[in-house]
C-alpha cells in the first residue's frame, strides 16, 4: 500500500514547525512511460498496460528522504528525461527556465543558480543524487555503457559536462559550439551529437576519447539531433523550420526537409520507415515517408492537442506530450490516429519509455 504524502504543520510557542512525512517509495514494476511536467515540477508515470497515470513523483531538491523537508524546493522547469541502460535510474535536466515556447530566446543563457541534474531511482521514484550545474542545461543523458552522465551548458562558451554515473564527480569538460542544447547518441553508441543553437551546427564527438570528430553545418537554431534506427540523426532546426538528416557514418547532411512550421521534435519509426515531426503551434504531428530514391516526402498530418512536443514509440503505439494542453496523446502508428488522451501535469515536455 502506498504511503500518503502529508505535510503536517504544528503551531508552537516559538512559531510554526514543519513536520514532513517520509518520502513514499513507489513500486514501479510495470511497463511505464515517464512524463516530465515542466511547470508542475512533477513526473507522471503512465502504466503502459492500461494507459493510465498510476503514479506521480514530485520533483524536489530534497535529499533527506522527506516529501517536503524544511528546506526542500521544487526543481525549476524540469525538461528532458533519459533512462540508464539497465533502466533502473532516470536523469532529468532542470534548466530553471521555461523552454516550452521554443529556444530562440535562450541566447541569454547566462542563467546560473538553480540549474540541476536530478538522478532518480526509476522503480521507487526516490532522489539518488542532485547535481548543481553552473549554467542552464537542456538535457542530461547516460552514455550507452551507462558509466557517464552528460549535460549541456547553454551559454555562448558552449560546453558539455561529463559526470561519473557512480560517484557523480565531474570527469571532463568538452568545448562545443555556442548555446548547445540536446545531447544524443547514435543508435550504435559510437558517436555523440550536440546541437549548437547559436552556431547552426551539430558537433559530433567520440564518447570514448571525448574528442570532436566533426562539426556539421545544419539549419538555423538546431535543438536536437534525434536518433534514428536507420543510422541517421534527425536534426530539428527551429528558426530554419527544417529538418537536417545526418548520416552517422559519413557525418554529412544527406537531405534537408523544408517543413513550413517550427518543429518541436523529430522521431523516426524504423518499422514504418517514417519520420514524424511535431508542430507545436498547430497541435499536430506530420509524417514523411521515403520515395523510390530514398528522399523524404510529406505523407500526412493528424491533430493531437495544443503544444505537441516530444514523441516516444513503443512498438506500434506512439506517445506525444502536449505542452499547452497538459496531456499525452496515445496514437495508433499504423492508422496515424489518436486513440486516447491522458491528462498529466502542466507543460509536459520530456518523455521516456521503459
XYZ file of N, CA, C and O in Angstrom, residues 8-19:
48
model
N 2.629 18.066 7.781
C 1.951 18.500 8.984
C 2.584 19.778 9.495
O 3.800 19.896 9.577
N 1.765 20.727 9.850
C 2.259 21.981 10.388
C 1.734 22.127 11.805
O 0.529 22.148 12.042
N 2.625 22.204 12.782
C 2.253 22.275 14.187
C 2.646 23.624 14.758
O 3.804 24.040 14.658
N 1.684 24.334 15.348
C 1.968 25.618 15.957
C 2.591 25.406 17.330
O 2.121 24.612 18.129
N 3.646 26.108 17.600
C 4.290 26.061 18.897
C 4.439 27.482 19.412
O 4.185 28.456 18.694
N 4.876 27.615 20.646
C 5.078 28.955 21.186
C 6.146 29.692 20.399
O 6.150 30.913 20.310
N 7.044 28.944 19.813
C 8.127 29.572 19.066
C 7.770 29.844 17.627
O 8.567 30.383 16.884
N 6.601 29.420 17.172
C 6.206 29.651 15.788
C 5.678 28.396 15.160
O 5.021 27.590 15.808
N 5.984 28.206 13.844
C 5.414 27.106 13.067
C 6.488 26.053 12.826
O 7.567 26.359 12.337
N 6.194 24.825 13.166
C 7.143 23.726 12.975
C 6.662 22.866 11.803
O 5.516 22.410 11.798
N 7.514 22.651 10.824
C 7.188 21.833 9.661
C 7.611 20.399 9.951
O 8.796 20.119 10.087
N 6.609 19.510 10.075
C 6.915 18.094 10.338
C 6.562 17.309 9.082
O 5.408 16.967 8.850
